[in-house]
CSV table of C-alpha atoms in Angstrom, one decimal:
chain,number,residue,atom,x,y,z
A,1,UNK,CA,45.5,-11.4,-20.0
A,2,UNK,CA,42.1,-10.3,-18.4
A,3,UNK,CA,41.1,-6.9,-18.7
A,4,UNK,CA,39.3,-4.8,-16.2
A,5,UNK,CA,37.0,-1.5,-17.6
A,6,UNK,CA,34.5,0.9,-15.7
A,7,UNK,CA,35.7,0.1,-12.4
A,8,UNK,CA,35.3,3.6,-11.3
A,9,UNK,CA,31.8,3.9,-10.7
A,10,UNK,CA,32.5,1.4,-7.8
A,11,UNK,CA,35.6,3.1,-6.5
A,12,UNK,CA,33.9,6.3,-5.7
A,13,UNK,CA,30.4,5.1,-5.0
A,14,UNK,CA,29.5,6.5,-1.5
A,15,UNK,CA,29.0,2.8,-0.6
A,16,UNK,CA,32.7,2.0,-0.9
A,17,UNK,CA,34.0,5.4,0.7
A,18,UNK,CA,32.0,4.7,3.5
A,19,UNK,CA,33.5,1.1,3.9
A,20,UNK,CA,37.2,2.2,3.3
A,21,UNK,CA,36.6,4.7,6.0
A,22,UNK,CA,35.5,1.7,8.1
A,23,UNK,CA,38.2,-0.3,7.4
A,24,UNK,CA,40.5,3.0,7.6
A,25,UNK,CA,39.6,4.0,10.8
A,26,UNK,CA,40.1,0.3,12.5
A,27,UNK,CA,42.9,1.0,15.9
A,28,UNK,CA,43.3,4.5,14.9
A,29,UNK,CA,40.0,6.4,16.0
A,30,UNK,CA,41.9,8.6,18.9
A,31,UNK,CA,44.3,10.2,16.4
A,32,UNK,CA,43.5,13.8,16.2
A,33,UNK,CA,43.3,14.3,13.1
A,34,UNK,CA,40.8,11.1,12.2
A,35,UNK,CA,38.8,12.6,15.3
A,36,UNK,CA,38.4,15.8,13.3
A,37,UNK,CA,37.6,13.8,10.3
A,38,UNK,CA,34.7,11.7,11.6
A,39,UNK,CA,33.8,15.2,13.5
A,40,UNK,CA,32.2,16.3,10.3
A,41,UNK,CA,32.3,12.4,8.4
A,42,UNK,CA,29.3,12.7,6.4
A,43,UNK,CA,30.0,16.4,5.0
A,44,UNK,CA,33.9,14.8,4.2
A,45,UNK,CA,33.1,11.7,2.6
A,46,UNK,CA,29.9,13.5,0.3
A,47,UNK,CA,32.4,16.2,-0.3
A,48,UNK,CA,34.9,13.5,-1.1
A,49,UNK,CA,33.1,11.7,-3.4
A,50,UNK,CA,32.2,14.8,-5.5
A,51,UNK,CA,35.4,15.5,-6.0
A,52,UNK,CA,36.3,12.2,-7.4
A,53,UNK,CA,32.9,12.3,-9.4
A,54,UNK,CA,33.8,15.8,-10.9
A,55,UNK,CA,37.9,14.3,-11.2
A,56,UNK,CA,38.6,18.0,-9.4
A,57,UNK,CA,40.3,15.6,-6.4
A,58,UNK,CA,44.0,15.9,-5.7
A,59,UNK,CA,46.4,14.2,-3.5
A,60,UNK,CA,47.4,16.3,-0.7
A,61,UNK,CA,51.2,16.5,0.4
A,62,UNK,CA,52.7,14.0,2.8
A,63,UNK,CA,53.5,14.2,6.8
A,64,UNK,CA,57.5,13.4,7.0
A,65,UNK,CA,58.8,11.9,9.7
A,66,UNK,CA,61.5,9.2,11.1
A,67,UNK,CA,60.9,6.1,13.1
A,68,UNK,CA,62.9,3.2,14.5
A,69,UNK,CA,62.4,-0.2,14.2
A,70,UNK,CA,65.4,-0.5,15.1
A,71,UNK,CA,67.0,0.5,12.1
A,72,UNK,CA,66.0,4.3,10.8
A,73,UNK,CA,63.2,4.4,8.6
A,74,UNK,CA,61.9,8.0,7.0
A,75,UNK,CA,58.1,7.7,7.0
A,76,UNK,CA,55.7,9.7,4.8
A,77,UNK,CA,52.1,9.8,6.2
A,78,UNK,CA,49.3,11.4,3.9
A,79,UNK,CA,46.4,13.2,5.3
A,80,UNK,CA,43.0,11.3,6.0
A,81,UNK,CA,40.7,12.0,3.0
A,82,UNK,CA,43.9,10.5,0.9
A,83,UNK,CA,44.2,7.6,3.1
A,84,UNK,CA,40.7,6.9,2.6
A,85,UNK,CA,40.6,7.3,-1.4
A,86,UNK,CA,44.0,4.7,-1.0
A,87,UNK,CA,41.6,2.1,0.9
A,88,UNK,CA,38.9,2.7,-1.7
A,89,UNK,CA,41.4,1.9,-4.6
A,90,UNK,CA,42.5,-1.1,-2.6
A,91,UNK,CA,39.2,-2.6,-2.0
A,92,UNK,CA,38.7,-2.6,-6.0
A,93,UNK,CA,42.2,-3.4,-7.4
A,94,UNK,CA,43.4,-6.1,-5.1
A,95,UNK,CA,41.4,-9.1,-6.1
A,96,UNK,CA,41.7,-8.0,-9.5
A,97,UNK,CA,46.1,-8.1,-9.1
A,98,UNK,CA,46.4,-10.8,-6.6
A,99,UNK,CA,44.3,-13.2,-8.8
A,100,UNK,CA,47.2,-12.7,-10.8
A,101,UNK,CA,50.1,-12.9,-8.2
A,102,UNK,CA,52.0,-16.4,-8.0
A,103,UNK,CA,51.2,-18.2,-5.5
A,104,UNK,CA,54.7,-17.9,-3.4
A,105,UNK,CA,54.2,-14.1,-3.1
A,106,UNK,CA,53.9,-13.6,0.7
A,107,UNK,CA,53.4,-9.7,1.5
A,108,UNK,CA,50.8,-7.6,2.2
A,109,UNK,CA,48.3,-10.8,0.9
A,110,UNK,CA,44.9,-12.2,2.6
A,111,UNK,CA,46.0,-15.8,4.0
A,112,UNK,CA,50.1,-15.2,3.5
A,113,UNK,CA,52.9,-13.6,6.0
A,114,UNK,CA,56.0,-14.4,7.6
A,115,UNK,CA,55.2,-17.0,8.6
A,116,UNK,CA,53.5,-19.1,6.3
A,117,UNK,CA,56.3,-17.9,4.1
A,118,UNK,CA,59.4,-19.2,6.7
A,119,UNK,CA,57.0,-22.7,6.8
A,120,UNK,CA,57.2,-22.7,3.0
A,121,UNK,CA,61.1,-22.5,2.9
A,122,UNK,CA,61.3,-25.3,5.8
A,123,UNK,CA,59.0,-27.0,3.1
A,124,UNK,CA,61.1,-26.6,0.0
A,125,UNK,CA,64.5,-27.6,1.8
A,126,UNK,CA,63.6,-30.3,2.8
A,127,UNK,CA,61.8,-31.2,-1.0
A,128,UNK,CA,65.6,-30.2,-2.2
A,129,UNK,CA,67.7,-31.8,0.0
A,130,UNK,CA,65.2,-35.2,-0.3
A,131,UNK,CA,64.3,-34.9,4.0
A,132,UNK,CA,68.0,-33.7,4.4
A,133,UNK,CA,69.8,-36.6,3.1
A,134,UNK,CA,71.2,-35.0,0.5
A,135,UNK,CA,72.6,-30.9,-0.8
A,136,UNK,CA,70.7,-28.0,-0.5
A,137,UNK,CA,71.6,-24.8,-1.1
A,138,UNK,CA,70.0,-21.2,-1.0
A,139,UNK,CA,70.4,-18.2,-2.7
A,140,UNK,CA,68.8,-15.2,-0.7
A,141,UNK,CA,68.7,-12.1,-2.6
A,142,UNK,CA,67.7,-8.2,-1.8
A,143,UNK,CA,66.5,-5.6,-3.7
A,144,UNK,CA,68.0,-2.5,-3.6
A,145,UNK,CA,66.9,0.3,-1.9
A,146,UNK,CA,63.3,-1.5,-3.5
A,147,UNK,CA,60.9,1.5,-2.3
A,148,UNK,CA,62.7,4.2,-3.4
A,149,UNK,CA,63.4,3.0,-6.9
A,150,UNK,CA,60.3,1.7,-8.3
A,151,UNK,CA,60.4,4.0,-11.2
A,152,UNK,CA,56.7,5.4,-11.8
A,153,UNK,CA,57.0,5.3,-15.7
A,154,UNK,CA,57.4,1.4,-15.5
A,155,UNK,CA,55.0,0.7,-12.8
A,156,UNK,CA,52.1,3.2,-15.3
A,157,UNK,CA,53.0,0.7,-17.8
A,158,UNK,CA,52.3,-2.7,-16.1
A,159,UNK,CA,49.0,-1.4,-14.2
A,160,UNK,CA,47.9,-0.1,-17.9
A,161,UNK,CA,48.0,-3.5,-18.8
A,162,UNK,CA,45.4,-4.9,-16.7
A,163,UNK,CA,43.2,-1.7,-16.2
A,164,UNK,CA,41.4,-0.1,-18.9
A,165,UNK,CA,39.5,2.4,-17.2
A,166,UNK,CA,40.8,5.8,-18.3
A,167,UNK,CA,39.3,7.3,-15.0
A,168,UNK,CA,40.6,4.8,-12.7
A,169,UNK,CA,44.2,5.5,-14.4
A,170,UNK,CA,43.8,9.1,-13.7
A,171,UNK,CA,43.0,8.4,-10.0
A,172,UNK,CA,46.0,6.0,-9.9
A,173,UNK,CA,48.7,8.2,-11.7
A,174,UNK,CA,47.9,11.1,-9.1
A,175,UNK,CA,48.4,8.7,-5.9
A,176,UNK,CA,51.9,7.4,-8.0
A,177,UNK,CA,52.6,11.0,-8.4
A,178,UNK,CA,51.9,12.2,-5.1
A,179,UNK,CA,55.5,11.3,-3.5
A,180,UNK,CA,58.6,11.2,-5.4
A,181,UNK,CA,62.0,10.6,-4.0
A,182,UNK,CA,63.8,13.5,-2.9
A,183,UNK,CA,67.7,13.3,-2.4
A,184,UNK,CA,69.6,10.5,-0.5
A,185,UNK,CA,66.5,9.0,2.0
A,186,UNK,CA,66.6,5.2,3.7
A,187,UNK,CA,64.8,1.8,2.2
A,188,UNK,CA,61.2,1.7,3.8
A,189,UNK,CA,60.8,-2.2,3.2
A,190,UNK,CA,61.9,-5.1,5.5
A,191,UNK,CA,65.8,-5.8,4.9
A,192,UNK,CA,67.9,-7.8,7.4
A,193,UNK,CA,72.0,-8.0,7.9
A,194,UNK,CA,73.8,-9.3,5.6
A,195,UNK,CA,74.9,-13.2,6.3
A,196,UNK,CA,78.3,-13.8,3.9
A,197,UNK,CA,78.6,-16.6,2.1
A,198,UNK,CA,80.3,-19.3,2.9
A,199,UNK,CA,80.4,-21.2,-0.3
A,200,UNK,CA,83.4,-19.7,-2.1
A,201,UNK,CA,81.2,-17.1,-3.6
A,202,UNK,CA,80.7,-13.4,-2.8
A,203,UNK,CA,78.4,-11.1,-3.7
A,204,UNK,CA,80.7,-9.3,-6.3
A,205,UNK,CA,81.1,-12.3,-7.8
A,206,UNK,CA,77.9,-14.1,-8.3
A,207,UNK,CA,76.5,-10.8,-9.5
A,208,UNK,CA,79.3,-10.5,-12.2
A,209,UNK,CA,78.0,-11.4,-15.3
A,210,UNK,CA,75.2,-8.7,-14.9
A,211,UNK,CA,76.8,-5.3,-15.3
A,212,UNK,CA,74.7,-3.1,-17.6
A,213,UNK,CA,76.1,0.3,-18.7
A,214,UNK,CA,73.8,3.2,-18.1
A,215,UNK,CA,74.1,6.4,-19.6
A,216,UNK,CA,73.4,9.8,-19.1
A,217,UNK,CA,69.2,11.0,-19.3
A,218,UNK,CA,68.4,14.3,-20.2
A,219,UNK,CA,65.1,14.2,-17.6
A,220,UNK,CA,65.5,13.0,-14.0
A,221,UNK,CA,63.0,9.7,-13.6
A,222,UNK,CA,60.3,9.7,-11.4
A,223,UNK,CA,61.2,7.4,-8.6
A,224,UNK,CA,59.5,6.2,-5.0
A,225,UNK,CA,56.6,4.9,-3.3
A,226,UNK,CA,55.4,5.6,0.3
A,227,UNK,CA,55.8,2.8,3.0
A,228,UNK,CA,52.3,5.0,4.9
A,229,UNK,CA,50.5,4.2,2.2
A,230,UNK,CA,48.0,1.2,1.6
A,231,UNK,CA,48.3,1.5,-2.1
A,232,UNK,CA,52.2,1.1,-1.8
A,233,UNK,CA,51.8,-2.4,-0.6
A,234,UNK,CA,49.5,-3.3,-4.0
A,235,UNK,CA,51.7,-1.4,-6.2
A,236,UNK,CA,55.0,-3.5,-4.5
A,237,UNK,CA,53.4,-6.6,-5.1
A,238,UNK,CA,52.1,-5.4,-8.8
A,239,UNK,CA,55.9,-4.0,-9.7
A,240,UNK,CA,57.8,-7.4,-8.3
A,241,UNK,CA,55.2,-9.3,-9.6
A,242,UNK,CA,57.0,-9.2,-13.1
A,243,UNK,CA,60.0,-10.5,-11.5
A,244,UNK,CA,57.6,-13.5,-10.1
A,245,UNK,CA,56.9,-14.3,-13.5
A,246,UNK,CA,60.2,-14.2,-14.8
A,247,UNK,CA,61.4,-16.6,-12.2
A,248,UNK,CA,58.8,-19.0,-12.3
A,249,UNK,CA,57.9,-19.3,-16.5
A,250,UNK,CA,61.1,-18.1,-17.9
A,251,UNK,CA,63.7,-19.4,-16.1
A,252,UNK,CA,61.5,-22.8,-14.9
A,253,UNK,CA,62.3,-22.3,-11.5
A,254,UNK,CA,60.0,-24.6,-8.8
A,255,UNK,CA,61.5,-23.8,-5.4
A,256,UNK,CA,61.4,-19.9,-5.6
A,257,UNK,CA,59.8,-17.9,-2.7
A,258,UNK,CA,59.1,-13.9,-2.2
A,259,UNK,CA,58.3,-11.5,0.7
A,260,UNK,CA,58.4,-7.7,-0.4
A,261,UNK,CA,61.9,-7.1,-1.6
A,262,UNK,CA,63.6,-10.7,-0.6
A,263,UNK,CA,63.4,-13.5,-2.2
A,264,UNK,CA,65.2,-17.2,-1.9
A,265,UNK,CA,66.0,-19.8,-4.5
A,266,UNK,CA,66.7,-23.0,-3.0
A,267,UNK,CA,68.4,-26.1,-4.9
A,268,UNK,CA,70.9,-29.1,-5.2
A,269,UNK,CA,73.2,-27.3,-7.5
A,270,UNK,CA,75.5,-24.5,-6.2
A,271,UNK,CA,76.7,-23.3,-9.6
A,272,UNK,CA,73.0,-23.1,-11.5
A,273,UNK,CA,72.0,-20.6,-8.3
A,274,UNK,CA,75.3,-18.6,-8.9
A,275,UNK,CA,74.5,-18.7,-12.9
A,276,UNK,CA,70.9,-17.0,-12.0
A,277,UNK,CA,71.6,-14.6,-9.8
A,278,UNK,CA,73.3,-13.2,-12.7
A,279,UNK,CA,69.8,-13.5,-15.0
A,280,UNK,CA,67.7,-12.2,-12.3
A,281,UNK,CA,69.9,-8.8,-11.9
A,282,UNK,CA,70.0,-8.4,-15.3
A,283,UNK,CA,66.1,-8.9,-15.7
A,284,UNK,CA,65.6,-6.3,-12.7
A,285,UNK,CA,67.6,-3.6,-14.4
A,286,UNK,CA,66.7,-4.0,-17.7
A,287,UNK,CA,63.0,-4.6,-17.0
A,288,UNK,CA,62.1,-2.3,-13.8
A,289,UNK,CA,65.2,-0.2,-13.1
A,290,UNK,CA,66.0,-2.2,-10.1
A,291,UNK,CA,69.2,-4.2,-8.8
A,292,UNK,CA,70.3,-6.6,-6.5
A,293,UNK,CA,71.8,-5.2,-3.2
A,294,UNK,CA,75.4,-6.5,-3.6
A,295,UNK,CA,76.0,-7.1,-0.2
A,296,UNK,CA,72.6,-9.5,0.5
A,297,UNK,CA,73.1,-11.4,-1.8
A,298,UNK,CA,74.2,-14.7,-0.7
A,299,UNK,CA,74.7,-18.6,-1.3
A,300,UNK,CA,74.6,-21.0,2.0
A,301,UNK,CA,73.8,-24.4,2.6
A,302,UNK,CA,70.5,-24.8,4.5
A,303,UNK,CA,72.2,-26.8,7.1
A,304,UNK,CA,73.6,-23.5,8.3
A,305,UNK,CA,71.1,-21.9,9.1
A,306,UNK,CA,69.0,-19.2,6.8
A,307,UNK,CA,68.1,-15.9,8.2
A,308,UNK,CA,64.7,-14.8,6.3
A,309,UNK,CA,62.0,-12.5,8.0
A,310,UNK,CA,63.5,-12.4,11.4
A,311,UNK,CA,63.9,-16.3,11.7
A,312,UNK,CA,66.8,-18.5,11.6
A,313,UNK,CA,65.6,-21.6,9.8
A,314,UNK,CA,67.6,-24.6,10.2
A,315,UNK,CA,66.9,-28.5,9.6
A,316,UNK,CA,64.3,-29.4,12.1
């Protein structure tokens, strides 16, 4: 594995906070408070990057609020000068990750999205079920409660990997450490109603071979990422990323496709996607903490109809 050192420097070089503020600032220049910002930008972006020089910067607390779209969502917005350290973190650390994202990831990427990712599925159904002359089956899966749960322990731990750059680590633990999840609060990534299955399987079942016990901790884990941030979107990719890896070099799996926090497996075999489901779960927990939402998880023949991001795709 390639690794990255002294990629600070270029993080807070005035250069790059003065791009991420470009960037930042795109559709959102009548907001009051990124008026007041760019009121006084050069004295705020100087001051800005002195504070990252001098590592006296800290993250600021979060903006909490609900929205509707149409389900509930509880929002968390941070304050301008931390939205544009996030951009100048994203402009460095994305090309470095998503060189090493598979290549069916489809969220938050240059040149993926819905639906590139809904022509892909078309794509591998069709592969599976040989132009649909023959059985094809898919197992769509959610991850529970995904945005809340991403423990920050485990996601230190795989960006440590790839970045060596004690500052830049620094810079990143205090954005991971900024928002933690408080109490009860709702999924902030893209989830859809359940479909049930109609292949003899539920959820329950196909998920029964992957029961881990869990015991009592002494110290509560550190848990949650912010939808409002741009950072979340690279850490979501970075944290399910190992899941990507386990899917396609572990288990072997070819026709395996991801957006955020659902994923599909398509193939001809109805029990080897029931026998996975099982090995995927089990991976999630025992790897990132995570699990499979036990009522999306489901087994249908393509020929039904699959209902991924907002499109019913069926046999064309």
């Amino acid at each position: 594995m390639k690794t990255f050192h002294d990629l600070y420097p270029s993080i807070i070089s005035l250069e790059n906070l003065f791009e991420s503020w470009q960037e930042f600032k795109y559709r959102k220049r009548k907001k009051p408070d990124v008026k007041l910002f760019e009121r006084y930008l050069e004295d705020n972006l100087f001051s800005l990057h002195k504070e990252l020089k001098n590592k006296t910067y800290r993250h600021d607390d979060y903006t909490s609020f609900y929205i509707t779209d149409p389900k509930l969502r509880h929002i968390h917005k941070a304050v301008v000068r931390d939205r544009v350290v996030h951009n100048a973190v994203y402009r460095i650390l994305y090309p470095i990750f998503d060189a090493s994202f598979i290549y069916d990831s489809y969220s938050c990427r240059i040149g993926k999205g819905t639906h590139i990712a809904v022509r892909r599925l078309e794509n591998f159904a069709r592969k599976v079920g040989r132009n649909y002359t023959g059985p094809c089956f898919v197992l769509k899966c959610d991850v529970r409660k995904y945005f809340d749960s991403v423990d920050h322990k485990v996601l230190k731990e795989i960006i440590n990997r790839r970045v060596k750059d004690e500052n830049v680590l620094w810079l990143i633990n205090g954005i991971i450490d900024s928002f933690k999840v408080k109490g009860k609060t709702n999924s902030f990534c893209h989830s859809e109603s359940p479909i049930r299955p109609r292949t003899g399987f539920d959820s329950e079942s196909i998920l029964a071979g992957s029961q881990i016990k869990s015991g009592m901790t002494k110290k509560q884990e550190e848990k949650g990422m912010p939808i409002g941030n741009l950072t979340s979107q690279l850490f979501a990719n970075i944290y399910l990323n190992e899941l990507d890896q386990f899917v396609k070099h572990d288990l072997q799996i070819k026709y395996y496709l991801r957006y955020c926090d659902d994923f599909v497996i398509l193939s001809d075999n109805i029990g080897y996607l029931k026998s996975i489901c099982a090995e995927i779960d089990y991976f999630l927990k025992e790897n990132l903490k995570l699990s499979l939402h036990p009522q999306k998880v489901t087994i249908r023949k393509f020929r039904e109809g699959i209902d991924f991001l907002g499109y019913v795709v069926l046999p064309a």
